[in-house]
């Protein structure tokens, strides 16, 4: 999986942009995700994301992604995921794919596309990263591919050792990048006009008062921001129906206000050029992506096709019962 995805940032950006456009055109089916929670372990969850994406190469399937925050202390990744792709001819499962790498890559590409659309400066030179796990590493990888002007990163994590390790890894991922580790979230938030939040927070804990007045904030982890911070900003989402669920910051804002007037645009519409959305001078903009299953699908199919072409992976004959009854 790593080899198939390595150094293909532009291909992945193009795939994710295409998926967003098709979704914006209504050429998708994305049922609400199913959240499996555990009464004795409230921090843990497993989410099922079924989806279908149409167009010239339709694809259907489901991602099954587990989030166990305690894994970080165990020295393993917080999230693990797998995906099943189904045939659009007979519905049978065609591929079973490790999907945590796909999930991280599509999340990074999604954030980078938003950064390219929403930054007040056409060529920002720096990005701030709060929450230093694999997701923000991919956000860094893809935003620097989308915005080559980015040459500086300011990073913060509650775990200072984790921050130091991340900084070294960031310098490897983006050669020539200057990385500064700071000792507070506020210092990171105010350092640059582009900010990415990718924490494991389960409830709002942060406003944006430390950010620059016209900052673009990639709210990847969805539950960091207070309701007041959401309402004070221009808000762009991937899909309003999906992001206003499961007590995300935007869901809490909807519950408090009784509506979704604070959502100004969806990214698929922006990519298609069909929105009247404009940045307001002196106002921050927040991108809150729920993470649509169609993004995983389109990248998983691309990986499956490359694996077939390069004859890698394992083919299991006789996995399904054969012949008519």
Coordinates of N, CA and C in Angstrom, one line a residue, residues 57 62 65 83 85 92 104 106 124 135 139 142 153 156-157 171 201 211 225 249 270 286:
X57 N -16.8 5.8 -14.2 CA -16.3 4.6 -13.6 C -16.9 4.5 -12.2
X62 N -17.6 0.0 1.2 CA -17.7 0.5 2.6 C -16.4 0.5 3.2
X65 N -13.7 1.8 9.9 CA -12.5 2.4 10.5 C -12.7 2.5 12.0
X83 N -11.3 -1.7 3.8 CA -12.4 -1.4 2.9 C -12.7 -2.6 2.0
X85 N -14.6 -3.3 -1.6 CA -15.1 -2.8 -2.9 C -16.0 -3.8 -3.5
X92 N -21.0 -8.5 -6.0 CA -20.1 -9.3 -5.2 C -18.8 -8.5 -4.8
X104 N -5.8 8.3 5.5 CA -4.9 9.5 5.8 C -4.6 10.3 4.6
X106 N -6.4 10.6 1.7 CA -7.5 11.3 1.2 C -7.9 12.5 2.1
X124 N 0.6 31.5 0.4 CA 1.1 31.5 1.8 C 2.4 30.9 2.0
X135 N -2.3 12.1 10.6 CA -3.2 12.9 9.7 C -2.5 14.2 9.4
X139 N -1.6 16.1 5.9 CA -2.0 17.4 5.6 C -0.8 18.3 5.2
X142 N 0.4 17.1 1.6 CA -0.4 17.5 0.5 C -0.6 19.0 0.4
X153 N 6.8 25.6 8.8 CA 5.7 25.0 9.6 C 6.0 25.2 11.0
X156 N 2.6 22.1 17.1 CA 2.4 22.0 18.6 C 1.6 20.7 18.9
X157 N 2.0 20.0 20.0 CA 1.3 18.9 20.5 C 1.4 18.9 22.0
X171 N 10.5 17.3 8.3 CA 11.7 17.8 7.5 C 12.0 16.8 6.4
X201 N -9.4 15.3 20.2 CA -10.4 15.9 21.2 C -11.8 15.4 20.9
X211 N -5.7 33.2 16.4 CA -5.4 33.1 15.0 C -5.3 34.5 14.4
X225 N -13.4 23.1 18.1 CA -13.8 24.5 18.2 C -15.0 24.7 19.0
X249 N -18.4 20.1 16.3 CA -18.5 21.5 16.7 C -19.7 22.1 15.9
X270 N -17.7 24.7 -4.6 CA -16.6 25.6 -4.8 C -15.7 25.1 -6.0
X286 N -13.3 28.6 8.2 CA -13.1 27.3 8.8 C -13.6 26.2 7.8

